[in-house]
Each structure stands twice: as structure tokens, then as C-alpha cells.
């Protein structure tokens, strides 16, 4: 500061001034951004209020961005000057243009699920200027979501996904309306929520939700943009659009529960739902903007590993469909009373199932198992998870025999038991898996094959990490 | 005749994780043509190595499996009665629910 008045100025001065200029310019541009966002917000909120307030508003925003610009220029649409600037790259598209953007701004889209599919879908739908964007999700953000659910940031771990997703959407586009539904979608609230939107995006992760959402869209007459992803594959189509098929036309009978794998069991490469979610946003934008040919009556199949996208022709609306068919009388009331969990034999929430197949004396807790190790009990621990799970983490001295190959590898267990049996009084046999379901199936099989003393560790490695060793990695 | 069979959506796990199979099949004894029904039983016998109930139910595919003949839903070509020709591509894909 001492050299402030000096005429010549040293190199240090120049660098200080440059840096201060830089800081001020950044602050100025931040403030300008904020001003323009607030002006836009103010304008949007005054459109619906009384003339009285509108007059007042005129004086308030009598600044760089005049409200009634139509006086000075010839504008035949309802886009505000800020909207023209924000969406200019859309307006420049001959096949989208002012009409497409204007349609988009007037539309409302509901995204069900703010996870792997919903994240990118919501980001693009918020950015592109959908007038009203609804988000439904009952879950909270977890660390193991972050690799694919890119709308959430670490700061929101433990907080509701809806809150996190809405905050990100607002930070991208403060001029649109975001509606939060921090609840699970059920037959009791689905009609009420879906009826308020023009287009529905199914970004859920389970079979009963998919049937429920499709049926609800049929009774309400809403187009449904449906996407799914698992592992390294994705699928996409538009249901109930312009006389096209609904989900039930394609899948009248639910698949067996064993065919409904979940990302938390089978894994998923983060970018795969990202791609499908982006395509869902695209289809929703096409329908809302009334441009192009929506993917109805066709299905997109994406195989990430071989880099193949295949678009196939699927059947049209089935006249025999129990929900949308000619003779169907599926009403809103029937929808409300329909038990989707019973229909699909699967829960609407994605909580892992907890089986209870064994009597209490065939099971021990992870804490009890720890005591047996500490007491030096002679035993064999068989881990029945698939080999690629075993590679992630395993308990010391456990041997990996995946459940699928258990029966053919029984001799290995007999051998191990013999080796462990130092005292001659026999070694115990314990079985562990990830959560304690497959270990019970394995014990049932082992007991049938003559390993009477086989017992499983209740709750598997998850309970070991929870109750015994908090540093044990969970996945 | 030669057919290309593709399995996806997890069905490839039933045939040793191989997604694409180039196979040679012939109409059953005395028959003039080879139809989808013949193909399903051929696949069941020759390609499915485990859990056949995850592929078939009765004499058709299990619920939740889409069958595509030359990129077209078999529902549009006559399902089990669809006649197959040399070089046809048949895709079996299990519907996904994850997200």
C-alpha cells in the first residue's frame, strides 16, 4: 500500500493490480449473473400476479433490462429477453426454434427417481427450460451412489436425494419451477402427483414401480419415457404415446423375481445409466417441444461393452392388454386398489430381502463368530459369494466356494475340515456371504449332503462390518 | 442354414457369458421349414448351460424376455410360428429394471 501513489510502479505492483482487477472482474460477473437471475425470477412471479404489482415492478426493474421490450422491437413470441439469450442455441436450431422452446417452457415433466437415470435426465431437463419439473424420490444420498448419480455432491451425503437434486437443478436454472416430492411413489399418491404433469419419466429401479407407473400413465393418458440400465447394458422406449403400446402390452406377465437384478447386487458402470438418462431427457424434450419422432413402438438397446446401439421395432398397443386394451376397464379406482408388490412378487422399495430359512441353532451372529476365532476354535469358514465379490474383500482364512459350484466342490470342504481338526474332536463349519441369504441356502445344501454341523453367519459380511470390525470395507 | 443368435440383458449368463452365437441348424426330420419353436428347443438343448427356467417357460420364453427376429418383435411375425431363414438374426433380451 505504501507505494500506492508512486508513478513508476514495480513489477510486484503491476502483478498486484492485475490480480486485484481479476478478482473484481470475477465478482462483477458473479453479481451480474445473480442480478439477471433475480430479474428473471421477479418477472416470472409478476406474470401471474395483479396489475397493481406489475406496475410497481416496472419501476423496480427499470434498469439495463427493460420489461416491455416489445415496444422497441418486433417480437411475436412470449420468450423474455433473458430467455432469448439463455436458450439462444436452441432458438438457432431451425427444427426446434422459438416454437420448440416456447412449448418446452410451457410444459411440465415429472421425473420419478433421482438416481443413476434421473440424475442426468434432471440436469438436462432443468437446463433446457422445462417450465415445471417435478422430482420424486424417497431415498437419501449415499457414498456408493456418487459414481453414477452425478446430480448429487458429497456435501449432500445422508440428505434426501430430492433436496439435493432440486438444489442442483435450481443452481443450473433459477428461472424454472422445481417441485420436490420427498416420498415413495405408491398407488395412494401416484394419481395425485402424476396428474399434474404432461410427461412422465420413469427413472426407477424395480419391476413393481415400472408396472405401477405405466398403469398410472395409462389411466391418466400421459406419455411415459421409460429407461433402464444394469451392468453394461441399457434399454429405452416411450410408452403410451399416441396410440403406442404400454409397458403391459410388452410384458403382460411379470418376470420371475430371480430375473430382476438390482444395481446393488449386479453392479452397474456409472456412465451406462448416464447415457440412458440423457436419452430419456432427449425423448422427453422431443415430446414436450413437439419435435421429431419419439421412440414409441421402438426400443433402443444399448450394449456398452461392444459399443452397439440397436433400435428394434416392438409390437403396437395390444387389444388384449389388461390395462390399455380395447376391452379393458382399468379405472383409477382399480389402480388405487392394485397390489403391485403382490403382482410382481417384489418390493417397491429396493431394500435387500432378509431370508430366514434356518432354525436358530444352525446360525450364529458375527459377534459369536468373532469369539470363536478369539478362542482358537478349530473351524473352516466357507465364503459362498461369487469370485469377483471375494476379490473385493474377504475374511482372513476363508475359502471361496461360490454357491453355484458348492455341490461339486464338497470334497474341498471335507479336506479342509480334516486339515483343521488338530484335536481329533472335529472342526466346525461356518458359511458366510454378503448379507446372510446365500449362506443360509448353502447351509441347507450342506446339511442335506451330510455336513450336519454347518452353520451360517447371520447378516453376513455386512453384519461383520457393522457389529465387529467397523474398518471392514462394505460395498 | 446359418443363424446368428444374440443374448442380452443377463440371458448371456445362461450360455457361459457368450453373447453372440453363430449356429447352424436344420429343419427337424420331415419338416420343410425351421420355425422359432424349433429354435427355442434347439437353444434349450444346445446353448443353455444352467437354470433353463430363466430362459423358457412351457414351450415359449419366460415372461420378461423379448424375442427379436431381424430387429423386429416376434409378436409381429407370428411368435413361435415365425419361419426362420438363412442368415437371420435372432435376439433374446431380458428386460432390465435397474436404474
Coordinates of C-alpha atoms in Angstrom, one line a residue:
Chain A
X1 CA 0.0 0.0 0.0
X2 CA 2.9 2.3 0.7
X3 CA 3.9 2.5 -3.0
X4 CA 0.3 3.2 -4.0
X5 CA 0.9 6.8 -5.1
X6 CA 4.2 6.1 -6.9
X7 CA 4.2 6.9 -10.6
X8 CA 6.6 4.2 -11.9
X9 CA 5.4 1.1 -10.1
X10 CA 7.4 -2.0 -9.6
X11 CA 6.8 -5.4 -11.2
X12 CA 5.2 -6.5 -7.9
X13 CA 2.8 -3.6 -8.1
X14 CA 1.7 -4.5 -11.6
X15 CA 1.1 -8.1 -10.6
X16 CA -0.9 -7.0 -7.5
X17 CA -3.0 -4.6 -9.6
X18 CA -3.6 -7.3 -12.2
X19 CA -4.6 -9.8 -9.6
X20 CA -7.0 -7.3 -7.9
X21 CA -8.5 -6.5 -11.2
X22 CA -9.1 -10.1 -11.9
X23 CA -10.8 -10.6 -8.5
X24 CA -13.0 -7.6 -9.0
X25 CA -14.0 -8.7 -12.5
X26 CA -14.9 -12.2 -11.3
X27 CA -17.0 -10.6 -8.5
X28 CA -18.6 -8.3 -11.0
X29 CA -19.6 -11.1 -13.3
X30 CA -21.0 -13.1 -10.4
X31 CA -23.1 -10.1 -9.3
X32 CA -24.3 -9.6 -12.9
X33 CA -25.3 -13.2 -13.1
X34 CA -27.2 -13.0 -9.8
X35 CA -28.9 -9.8 -10.9
X36 CA -30.1 -11.3 -14.2
X37 CA -31.4 -14.4 -12.4
X38 CA -33.2 -12.3 -9.8
X39 CA -34.7 -10.1 -12.5
X40 CA -35.9 -13.2 -14.4
X41 CA -37.4 -14.6 -11.2
X42 CA -39.1 -11.4 -10.4
X43 CA -40.6 -11.2 -13.9
X44 CA -41.9 -14.7 -13.8
X45 CA -43.5 -14.2 -10.5
X46 CA -45.2 -11.0 -11.5
X47 CA -46.7 -12.5 -14.6
X48 CA -49.3 -14.3 -12.5
X49 CA -49.9 -11.5 -10.0
X50 CA -52.2 -8.5 -10.2
X51 CA -51.6 -5.5 -12.5
X52 CA -51.0 -3.4 -9.4
X53 CA -47.9 -5.2 -8.5
X54 CA -46.9 -5.3 -12.2
X55 CA -46.9 -1.6 -12.3
X56 CA -44.6 -1.4 -9.3
X57 CA -42.4 -4.0 -10.8
X58 CA -41.9 -1.8 -13.8
X59 CA -40.1 0.8 -11.7
X60 CA -38.2 -1.7 -9.8
X61 CA -36.5 -3.3 -12.8
X62 CA -36.1 -0.1 -14.7
X63 CA -32.5 -0.9 -15.3
X64 CA -30.4 -2.5 -18.0
X65 CA -33.1 -5.0 -19.0
X66 CA -36.4 -3.3 -19.7
X67 CA -39.5 -5.4 -19.2
X68 CA -41.6 -4.3 -22.2
X69 CA -39.0 -4.6 -24.9
X70 CA -41.7 -5.4 -27.4
X71 CA -42.3 -1.7 -27.7
X72 CA -38.9 -1.3 -29.2
X73 CA -38.6 -4.5 -31.2
X74 CA -40.9 -6.7 -33.1
X75 CA -41.4 -9.9 -31.1
X76 CA -44.1 -12.4 -32.0
X77 CA -43.5 -14.9 -29.1
X78 CA -43.7 -14.9 -25.4
X79 CA -40.0 -15.5 -24.6
X80 CA -38.5 -12.9 -22.3
X81 CA -35.2 -11.2 -23.4
X82 CA -33.4 -13.3 -20.8
X83 CA -34.9 -16.5 -22.2
X84 CA -34.0 -15.5 -25.7
X85 CA -30.4 -15.2 -24.5
X86 CA -30.3 -18.2 -22.3
X87 CA -31.9 -20.6 -24.8
X88 CA -30.4 -18.8 -27.9
X89 CA -28.6 -22.0 -29.1
X90 CA -32.0 -23.8 -29.1
X91 CA -33.7 -20.9 -30.9
X92 CA -31.0 -21.1 -33.6
X93 CA -32.0 -24.7 -34.5
X94 CA -34.3 -24.5 -37.5
X95 CA -36.0 -27.8 -36.4
X96 CA -36.5 -26.6 -32.8
X97 CA -36.5 -22.9 -32.7
X98 CA -38.8 -20.4 -30.9
X99 CA -41.8 -22.8 -31.2
X100 CA -40.0 -25.7 -29.6
X101 CA -38.5 -23.6 -26.8
X102 CA -41.8 -21.9 -26.2
X103 CA -43.5 -25.4 -26.0
X104 CA -40.8 -26.5 -23.6
X105 CA -41.2 -23.5 -21.3
X106 CA -44.9 -24.2 -21.1
X107 CA -44.5 -27.9 -20.4
X108 CA -44.3 -29.9 -17.2
X109 CA -42.3 -33.1 -16.7
X110 CA -42.2 -35.4 -13.7
X111 CA -39.0 -37.5 -13.1
X112 CA -39.5 -40.5 -10.8
X113 CA -36.3 -41.5 -9.3
X114 CA -33.3 -39.2 -8.7
X115 CA -30.7 -41.9 -9.1
X116 CA -28.5 -43.1 -12.0
X117 CA -31.0 -42.4 -14.7
X118 CA -32.8 -39.5 -13.0
X119 CA -29.5 -37.6 -12.4
X120 CA -28.6 -36.8 -16.0
X121 CA -32.2 -36.6 -17.1
X122 CA -32.9 -33.9 -14.5
X123 CA -29.8 -32.0 -15.2
X124 CA -30.7 -31.6 -18.9
X125 CA -34.4 -31.1 -18.3
X126 CA -33.6 -28.3 -15.8
X127 CA -31.0 -26.7 -18.1
X128 CA -33.2 -26.8 -21.3
X129 CA -36.0 -24.8 -19.7
X130 CA -38.9 -27.2 -18.9
X131 CA -41.4 -24.9 -17.3
X132 CA -42.2 -27.1 -14.3
X133 CA -40.0 -30.0 -13.2
X134 CA -41.2 -32.5 -10.6
X135 CA -38.8 -34.9 -8.8
X136 CA -40.0 -37.9 -6.8
X137 CA -37.6 -39.9 -4.6
X138 CA -37.7 -41.2 -1.0
X139 CA -34.1 -42.2 -0.7
X140 CA -31.0 -40.4 0.8
X141 CA -27.7 -39.8 -1.0
X142 CA -25.1 -42.4 -0.2
X143 CA -21.4 -42.6 -0.9
X144 CA -21.8 -45.6 -3.2
X145 CA -24.3 -43.6 -5.4
X146 CA -21.7 -40.9 -6.3
X147 CA -20.1 -42.8 -9.2
X148 CA -23.2 -42.6 -11.3
X149 CA -25.8 -40.3 -9.6
X150 CA -24.0 -37.2 -10.8
X151 CA -26.6 -34.7 -9.8
X152 CA -25.5 -35.2 -6.1
X153 CA -22.4 -33.8 -4.5
X154 CA -20.5 -35.2 -1.5
X155 CA -21.9 -32.4 0.7
X156 CA -25.4 -34.0 0.4
X157 CA -24.4 -37.5 1.6
X158 CA -27.1 -38.5 4.1
X159 CA -29.6 -36.0 2.9
X160 CA -32.7 -36.6 0.8
X161 CA -31.9 -37.1 -2.9
X162 CA -34.9 -34.9 -3.8
X163 CA -33.4 -32.0 -1.9
X164 CA -30.0 -32.5 -3.4
X165 CA -31.3 -32.9 -6.9
X166 CA -33.6 -29.8 -6.6
X167 CA -30.7 -27.7 -5.3
X168 CA -28.5 -28.6 -8.3
X169 CA -31.4 -28.0 -10.8
X170 CA -32.0 -24.6 -9.2
X171 CA -28.3 -23.7 -9.4
X172 CA -28.3 -24.5 -13.1
X173 CA -31.6 -22.8 -13.9
X174 CA -33.2 -20.5 -11.4
X175 CA -35.9 -19.4 -13.8
X176 CA -37.9 -22.7 -13.9
X177 CA -40.2 -24.2 -11.3
X178 CA -38.9 -27.2 -9.4
X179 CA -41.3 -29.3 -7.3
X180 CA -40.0 -31.7 -4.7
X181 CA -41.8 -34.9 -3.7
X182 CA -39.8 -36.4 -0.9
X183 CA -41.8 -39.6 -0.7
X184 CA -42.0 -43.1 -2.2
X185 CA -44.5 -43.3 -5.1
X186 CA -47.4 -45.6 -4.2
X187 CA -50.8 -46.2 -5.6
X188 CA -52.2 -43.9 -2.9
X189 CA -50.3 -40.8 -4.1
X190 CA -49.4 -41.6 -7.7
X191 CA -52.6 -40.4 -9.4
X192 CA -52.4 -37.1 -7.5
X193 CA -48.8 -36.5 -8.4
X194 CA -48.7 -37.7 -12.0
X195 CA -51.9 -35.9 -12.9
X196 CA -50.1 -32.6 -12.5
X197 CA -47.6 -33.2 -15.3
X198 CA -47.7 -33.5 -19.1
X199 CA -44.9 -36.1 -19.4
X200 CA -43.6 -38.8 -17.0
X201 CA -40.0 -40.1 -16.9
X202 CA -39.6 -43.5 -15.3
X203 CA -36.1 -43.5 -13.8
X204 CA -36.9 -46.0 -11.1
X205 CA -35.0 -49.3 -10.3
X206 CA -37.5 -52.0 -9.8
X207 CA -40.3 -54.0 -11.5
X208 CA -43.3 -53.2 -9.4
X209 CA -42.7 -49.4 -9.8
X210 CA -42.4 -49.9 -13.5
X211 CA -45.8 -51.6 -13.8
X212 CA -47.4 -49.1 -11.4
X213 CA -46.1 -46.0 -13.2
X214 CA -47.1 -47.4 -16.6
X215 CA -50.6 -48.3 -15.4
X216 CA -51.0 -44.8 -13.8
X217 CA -49.9 -43.2 -17.1
X218 CA -52.5 -45.2 -19.0
X219 CA -55.4 -44.2 -16.7
X220 CA -54.2 -40.6 -16.8
X221 CA -53.4 -40.6 -20.5
X222 CA -49.7 -39.4 -20.0
X223 CA -46.8 -40.4 -22.3
X224 CA -44.1 -42.3 -20.4
X225 CA -40.4 -42.1 -21.2
X226 CA -39.0 -45.3 -19.7
X227 CA -35.3 -46.2 -19.3
X228 CA -33.5 -48.9 -17.5
X229 CA -29.8 -49.8 -17.0
X230 CA -27.9 -52.6 -15.4
X231 CA -24.4 -53.8 -15.6
X232 CA -23.1 -52.7 -19.0
X233 CA -26.5 -52.6 -20.8
X234 CA -29.3 -50.1 -21.1
X235 CA -32.8 -50.0 -22.6
X236 CA -35.1 -47.2 -23.6
X237 CA -38.5 -46.7 -25.1
X238 CA -41.6 -44.4 -24.9
X239 CA -44.8 -46.0 -23.7
X240 CA -48.5 -44.9 -24.0
X241 CA -47.7 -42.3 -26.6
X242 CA -50.1 -41.5 -29.5
X243 CA -51.7 -44.9 -29.5
X244 CA -48.5 -46.8 -28.9
X245 CA -48.1 -49.7 -26.5
X246 CA -47.9 -49.5 -22.8
X247 CA -45.5 -51.5 -20.5
X248 CA -48.0 -54.2 -20.0
X249 CA -48.6 -54.7 -23.8
X250 CA -45.0 -55.7 -23.9
X251 CA -44.7 -57.5 -20.6
X252 CA -48.3 -58.7 -19.6
X253 CA -46.8 -61.2 -17.1
X254 CA -44.2 -60.0 -14.6
X255 CA -40.8 -61.8 -14.8
X256 CA -39.8 -64.2 -12.0
X257 CA -38.1 -62.3 -9.2
X258 CA -34.9 -64.1 -9.8
X259 CA -34.7 -62.4 -13.2
X260 CA -35.0 -58.9 -11.7
X261 CA -31.4 -58.0 -10.8
X262 CA -30.5 -54.8 -9.0
X263 CA -27.6 -52.5 -9.4
X264 CA -26.7 -53.0 -5.7
X265 CA -26.3 -56.8 -6.4
X266 CA -25.1 -57.0 -10.0
X267 CA -23.2 -53.7 -10.3
X268 CA -23.5 -51.0 -13.0
X269 CA -20.9 -49.0 -14.9
X270 CA -21.8 -45.4 -13.9
X271 CA -21.8 -43.9 -17.4
X272 CA -24.3 -46.5 -18.7
X273 CA -27.4 -45.2 -16.8
X274 CA -25.9 -41.8 -17.6
X275 CA -26.3 -42.4 -21.3
X276 CA -29.8 -43.8 -21.0
X277 CA -30.8 -41.0 -18.6
X278 CA -29.6 -38.4 -21.2
X279 CA -31.6 -40.2 -23.9
X280 CA -34.6 -40.1 -21.6
X281 CA -34.2 -36.4 -21.3
X282 CA -33.9 -36.2 -25.1
X283 CA -37.2 -38.1 -25.7
X284 CA -39.0 -36.0 -23.0
X285 CA -37.7 -32.8 -24.7
X286 CA -38.9 -34.0 -28.1
X287 CA -42.4 -34.8 -26.8
X288 CA -42.6 -31.5 -24.8
X289 CA -41.2 -29.5 -27.7
X290 CA -43.4 -31.3 -30.2
X291 CA -40.5 -32.0 -32.5
X292 CA -39.2 -35.1 -34.2
X293 CA -40.2 -38.7 -33.8
X294 CA -40.4 -40.0 -30.2
X295 CA -39.2 -43.6 -29.6
X296 CA -42.6 -45.1 -29.5
X297 CA -43.2 -48.6 -30.9
X298 CA -39.5 -49.0 -31.0
X299 CA -36.9 -49.8 -28.3
X300 CA -33.3 -48.8 -28.1
X301 CA -31.0 -51.5 -26.7
X302 CA -27.5 -50.3 -25.7
X303 CA -24.6 -52.6 -25.1
X304 CA -21.7 -50.6 -23.7
X305 CA -19.1 -53.3 -23.8
X306 CA -19.3 -54.0 -27.5
X307 CA -20.3 -50.3 -28.3
X308 CA -23.5 -51.3 -30.0
X309 CA -26.8 -49.5 -30.1
X310 CA -29.7 -51.3 -31.7
X311 CA -33.1 -49.9 -32.3
X312 CA -35.8 -52.6 -32.8
X313 CA -39.4 -52.5 -33.7
X314 CA -41.7 -53.6 -31.0
X315 CA -45.3 -54.6 -31.0
X316 CA -48.1 -51.9 -31.1
X317 CA -50.8 -51.5 -28.5
X318 CA -52.3 -54.9 -27.7
X319 CA -56.1 -55.1 -28.0
X320 CA -55.9 -57.7 -25.3
X321 CA -53.9 -55.6 -22.9
X322 CA -55.5 -55.7 -19.4
X323 CA -54.8 -52.0 -18.8
X324 CA -54.8 -50.2 -22.2
X325 CA -56.6 -52.8 -24.4
X326 CA -59.9 -52.3 -26.2
X327 CA -62.0 -54.1 -23.6
X328 CA -60.0 -53.1 -20.6
X329 CA -61.9 -51.3 -17.9
X330 CA -58.9 -50.5 -15.7
X331 CA -60.1 -47.4 -13.8
X332 CA -58.4 -45.0 -11.4
X333 CA -60.1 -46.8 -8.5
X334 CA -58.8 -50.2 -9.7
X335 CA -55.4 -48.6 -9.9
X336 CA -55.6 -47.4 -6.4
X337 CA -56.5 -50.9 -5.1
X338 CA -54.0 -52.8 -7.2
X339 CA -51.2 -54.6 -5.3
X340 CA -48.1 -54.2 -7.4
X341 CA -45.8 -55.8 -4.9
X342 CA -48.0 -58.9 -4.9
X343 CA -48.4 -58.8 -8.7
X344 CA -44.6 -58.8 -9.2
X345 CA -43.7 -60.7 -6.0
X346 CA -41.2 -57.9 -5.4
X347 CA -41.0 -54.9 -3.1
X348 CA -41.5 -51.3 -4.3
X349 CA -38.5 -50.2 -2.3
X350 CA -35.1 -51.6 -3.1
X351 CA -34.3 -52.7 0.5
X352 CA -32.5 -56.1 0.2
X353 CA -34.5 -59.1 1.3
X354 CA -33.7 -60.8 4.5
X355 CA -34.4 -64.5 4.3
X356 CA -35.0 -66.7 7.3
X357 CA -34.6 -70.3 6.1
X358 CA -32.7 -71.9 9.0
X359 CA -33.5 -72.8 12.7
X360 CA -31.7 -70.7 15.3
X361 CA -29.3 -73.5 16.2
X362 CA -28.0 -73.5 12.6
X363 CA -27.0 -69.9 12.8
X364 CA -24.5 -67.7 14.7
X365 CA -24.1 -64.0 14.8
X366 CA -21.0 -62.2 13.6
X367 CA -20.1 -61.4 17.2
X368 CA -20.3 -65.0 18.2
X369 CA -18.1 -66.0 15.3
X370 CA -15.5 -63.4 16.4
X371 CA -15.5 -65.1 19.8
X372 CA -14.9 -68.5 18.2
X373 CA -11.9 -67.0 16.4
X374 CA -10.6 -65.4 19.6
X375 CA -11.0 -68.7 21.4
X376 CA -9.0 -70.5 18.7
X377 CA -11.8 -72.9 17.9
X378 CA -10.9 -75.3 15.1
X379 CA -13.1 -74.4 12.1
X380 CA -13.4 -73.9 8.4
X381 CA -15.1 -70.7 7.0
X382 CA -16.6 -71.1 3.6
X383 CA -17.4 -67.9 1.7
X384 CA -20.1 -68.7 -0.9
X385 CA -20.1 -65.3 -2.7
X386 CA -19.2 -65.2 -6.4
X387 CA -15.4 -65.0 -7.0
X388 CA -15.5 -61.3 -8.1
X389 CA -17.2 -60.4 -4.8
X390 CA -14.5 -62.4 -2.9
X391 CA -11.8 -60.3 -4.7
X392 CA -13.3 -57.0 -3.2
X393 CA -12.9 -58.1 0.4
X394 CA -12.9 -61.3 2.4
X395 CA -12.4 -62.5 6.0
X396 CA -9.0 -64.0 6.8
X397 CA -8.6 -67.7 6.3
X398 CA -12.0 -68.1 4.5
X399 CA -12.2 -70.3 1.4
X400 CA -14.2 -69.1 -1.5
X401 CA -16.6 -71.7 -3.0
X402 CA -19.4 -69.8 -4.8
X403 CA -22.9 -71.1 -4.1
X404 CA -23.4 -72.2 -7.7
X405 CA -20.4 -74.6 -7.5
X406 CA -20.9 -75.7 -3.9
X407 CA -22.2 -79.2 -4.7
X408 CA -19.3 -80.2 -7.0
X409 CA -16.7 -78.8 -4.6
X410 CA -17.8 -80.5 -1.4
X411 CA -14.6 -82.6 -1.3
X412 CA -12.6 -79.4 -0.8
X413 CA -14.7 -78.7 2.3
X414 CA -14.2 -82.2 3.7
X415 CA -10.4 -81.9 3.0
X416 CA -10.3 -78.5 4.8
X417 CA -12.2 -79.8 7.8
X418 CA -9.8 -82.7 8.1
X419 CA -6.8 -80.4 8.0
X420 CA -8.2 -78.1 10.7
X421 CA -9.1 -80.9 13.0
X422 CA -6.0 -80.9 15.3
X423 CA -7.5 -82.3 18.4
X424 CA -9.5 -85.1 16.7
X425 CA -12.8 -83.8 18.1
X426 CA -13.8 -82.4 14.8
X427 CA -13.7 -78.9 13.3
X428 CA -16.8 -76.7 12.9
X429 CA -18.0 -75.5 9.6
X430 CA -19.3 -71.9 9.1
X431 CA -20.7 -70.3 6.0
X432 CA -20.7 -66.6 5.2
X433 CA -21.9 -64.5 2.3
X434 CA -22.5 -60.8 1.7
X435 CA -25.8 -60.3 3.6
X436 CA -26.7 -63.7 5.0
X437 CA -29.1 -65.0 2.4
X438 CA -27.0 -67.2 0.2
X439 CA -25.2 -68.5 3.3
X440 CA -28.5 -70.0 4.5
X441 CA -29.1 -71.6 1.2
X442 CA -25.6 -73.0 1.3
X443 CA -26.1 -74.4 4.9
X444 CA -29.4 -76.1 3.7
X445 CA -27.5 -77.7 0.9
X446 CA -24.5 -78.7 3.1
X447 CA -26.8 -80.2 5.8
X448 CA -28.6 -82.2 3.1
X449 CA -25.2 -83.5 1.9
X450 CA -24.2 -84.7 5.4
X451 CA -22.4 -81.7 6.8
X452 CA -24.8 -81.6 9.8
X453 CA -22.8 -79.1 11.9
X454 CA -22.8 -76.4 9.1
X455 CA -23.9 -73.0 10.4
X456 CA -24.3 -69.7 8.7
X457 CA -23.2 -66.2 10.0
X458 CA -26.3 -64.1 10.4
X459 CA -26.2 -61.0 8.3
X460 CA -23.0 -62.0 6.5
X461 CA -20.1 -59.7 6.0
X462 CA -22.3 -56.7 6.3
X463 CA -23.0 -57.5 9.9
X464 CA -19.3 -58.2 10.5
X465 CA -18.5 -54.7 9.3
X466 CA -21.4 -53.3 11.3
X467 CA -21.0 -55.2 14.6
X468 CA -17.4 -56.5 14.8
X469 CA -15.0 -54.5 12.7
X470 CA -16.1 -51.0 11.6
X471 CA -13.0 -50.8 9.4
X472 CA -14.0 -53.8 7.3
X473 CA -15.0 -52.4 3.9
X474 CA -18.6 -52.7 2.9
X475 CA -19.9 -52.5 -0.6
Chain B
X1 CA -28.9 -72.8 -42.5
X2 CA -26.9 -70.4 -40.6
X3 CA -28.4 -68.1 -37.9
X4 CA -26.9 -65.5 -35.6
X5 CA -28.2 -65.7 -32.1
X6 CA -27.7 -62.9 -29.6
X7 CA -28.4 -63.0 -25.8
X8 CA -28.6 -59.9 -23.7
X9 CA -29.9 -58.3 -20.6
X10 CA -28.3 -61.0 -18.5
X11 CA -29.5 -64.0 -20.5
X12 CA -26.0 -64.5 -21.8
X13 CA -25.1 -65.7 -18.3
X14 CA -27.1 -68.8 -19.1
X15 CA -24.8 -69.6 -22.0
X16 CA -21.4 -69.2 -20.5
X17 CA -21.5 -65.4 -20.8
X18 CA -21.2 -65.6 -24.6
X19 CA -23.5 -63.0 -26.2
X20 CA -23.2 -63.8 -29.9
X21 CA -23.5 -67.4 -31.3
X22 CA -23.3 -68.2 -35.0
X23 CA -25.0 -71.5 -35.3
X24 CA -26.1 -74.0 -38.0
X25 CA -29.5 -75.5 -37.7
X26 CA -31.7 -77.7 -39.9
X27 CA -35.4 -78.3 -40.0
X28 CA -36.5 -81.2 -37.8
X29 CA -37.0 -84.6 -39.6
X30 CA -39.6 -84.4 -42.3
X31 CA -40.3 -80.7 -41.8
X32 CA -39.9 -78.2 -44.7
X33 CA -39.2 -75.1 -42.6
X34 CA -37.5 -74.2 -39.4
X35 CA -39.6 -72.1 -37.1
X36 CA -39.0 -70.2 -33.8
X37 CA -40.5 -73.1 -31.9
X38 CA -37.8 -75.4 -33.3
X39 CA -35.1 -72.8 -32.5
X40 CA -36.2 -72.5 -28.9
X41 CA -35.9 -76.2 -28.3
X42 CA -32.6 -76.2 -30.1
X43 CA -31.3 -73.4 -27.9
X44 CA -32.6 -75.1 -24.8
X45 CA -30.7 -78.3 -25.7
X46 CA -27.5 -76.8 -27.2
X47 CA -26.8 -73.4 -25.7
X48 CA -28.4 -73.1 -22.3
X49 CA -25.9 -74.4 -19.8
X50 CA -27.7 -73.5 -16.5
X51 CA -31.0 -72.5 -15.0
X52 CA -33.1 -73.3 -18.1
X53 CA -36.2 -71.9 -16.2
X54 CA -34.6 -68.4 -16.6
X55 CA -35.0 -68.8 -20.4
X56 CA -38.0 -70.9 -21.0
X57 CA -41.5 -71.4 -19.6
X58 CA -43.6 -74.1 -21.1
X59 CA -42.7 -74.2 -24.8
X60 CA -42.1 -70.4 -25.1
X61 CA -39.7 -67.9 -23.5
X62 CA -40.3 -66.9 -19.9
X63 CA -42.1 -63.6 -19.1
X64 CA -39.8 -60.6 -19.4
X65 CA -37.9 -61.9 -22.4
X66 CA -38.2 -60.0 -25.7
X67 CA -37.5 -62.0 -28.8
X68 CA -36.5 -60.1 -31.9
X69 CA -36.2 -61.6 -35.4
X70 CA -34.1 -59.3 -37.6
X71 CA -34.6 -56.4 -35.2
X72 CA -38.4 -56.9 -35.1
X73 CA -40.5 -58.1 -32.1
X74 CA -41.5 -61.7 -32.8
X75 CA -45.0 -60.8 -31.8
X76 CA -45.2 -59.1 -35.2
X77 CA -44.0 -62.1 -37.2
X78 CA -46.1 -64.9 -35.6
X79 CA -44.2 -65.7 -32.4
X80 CA -43.4 -69.4 -32.1
X81 CA -44.6 -69.9 -35.7
X82 CA -42.2 -67.4 -37.2
X83 CA -40.4 -69.0 -40.1
X84 CA -36.6 -68.5 -40.0
X85 CA -34.4 -68.2 -43.0
X86 CA -30.7 -68.4 -43.7
X87 CA -28.7 -65.6 -42.2
X88 CA -31.5 -64.4 -39.9
X89 CA -30.5 -62.7 -36.7
X90 CA -32.5 -63.7 -33.6
X91 CA -32.0 -61.7 -30.4
X92 CA -33.2 -62.8 -26.9
X93 CA -33.1 -60.0 -24.4
X94 CA -34.2 -59.9 -20.8
X95 CA -36.0 -56.7 -19.8
X96 CA -34.0 -54.6 -17.3
X97 CA -35.4 -52.9 -14.3
X98 CA -32.3 -51.2 -12.8
X99 CA -31.6 -47.5 -12.8

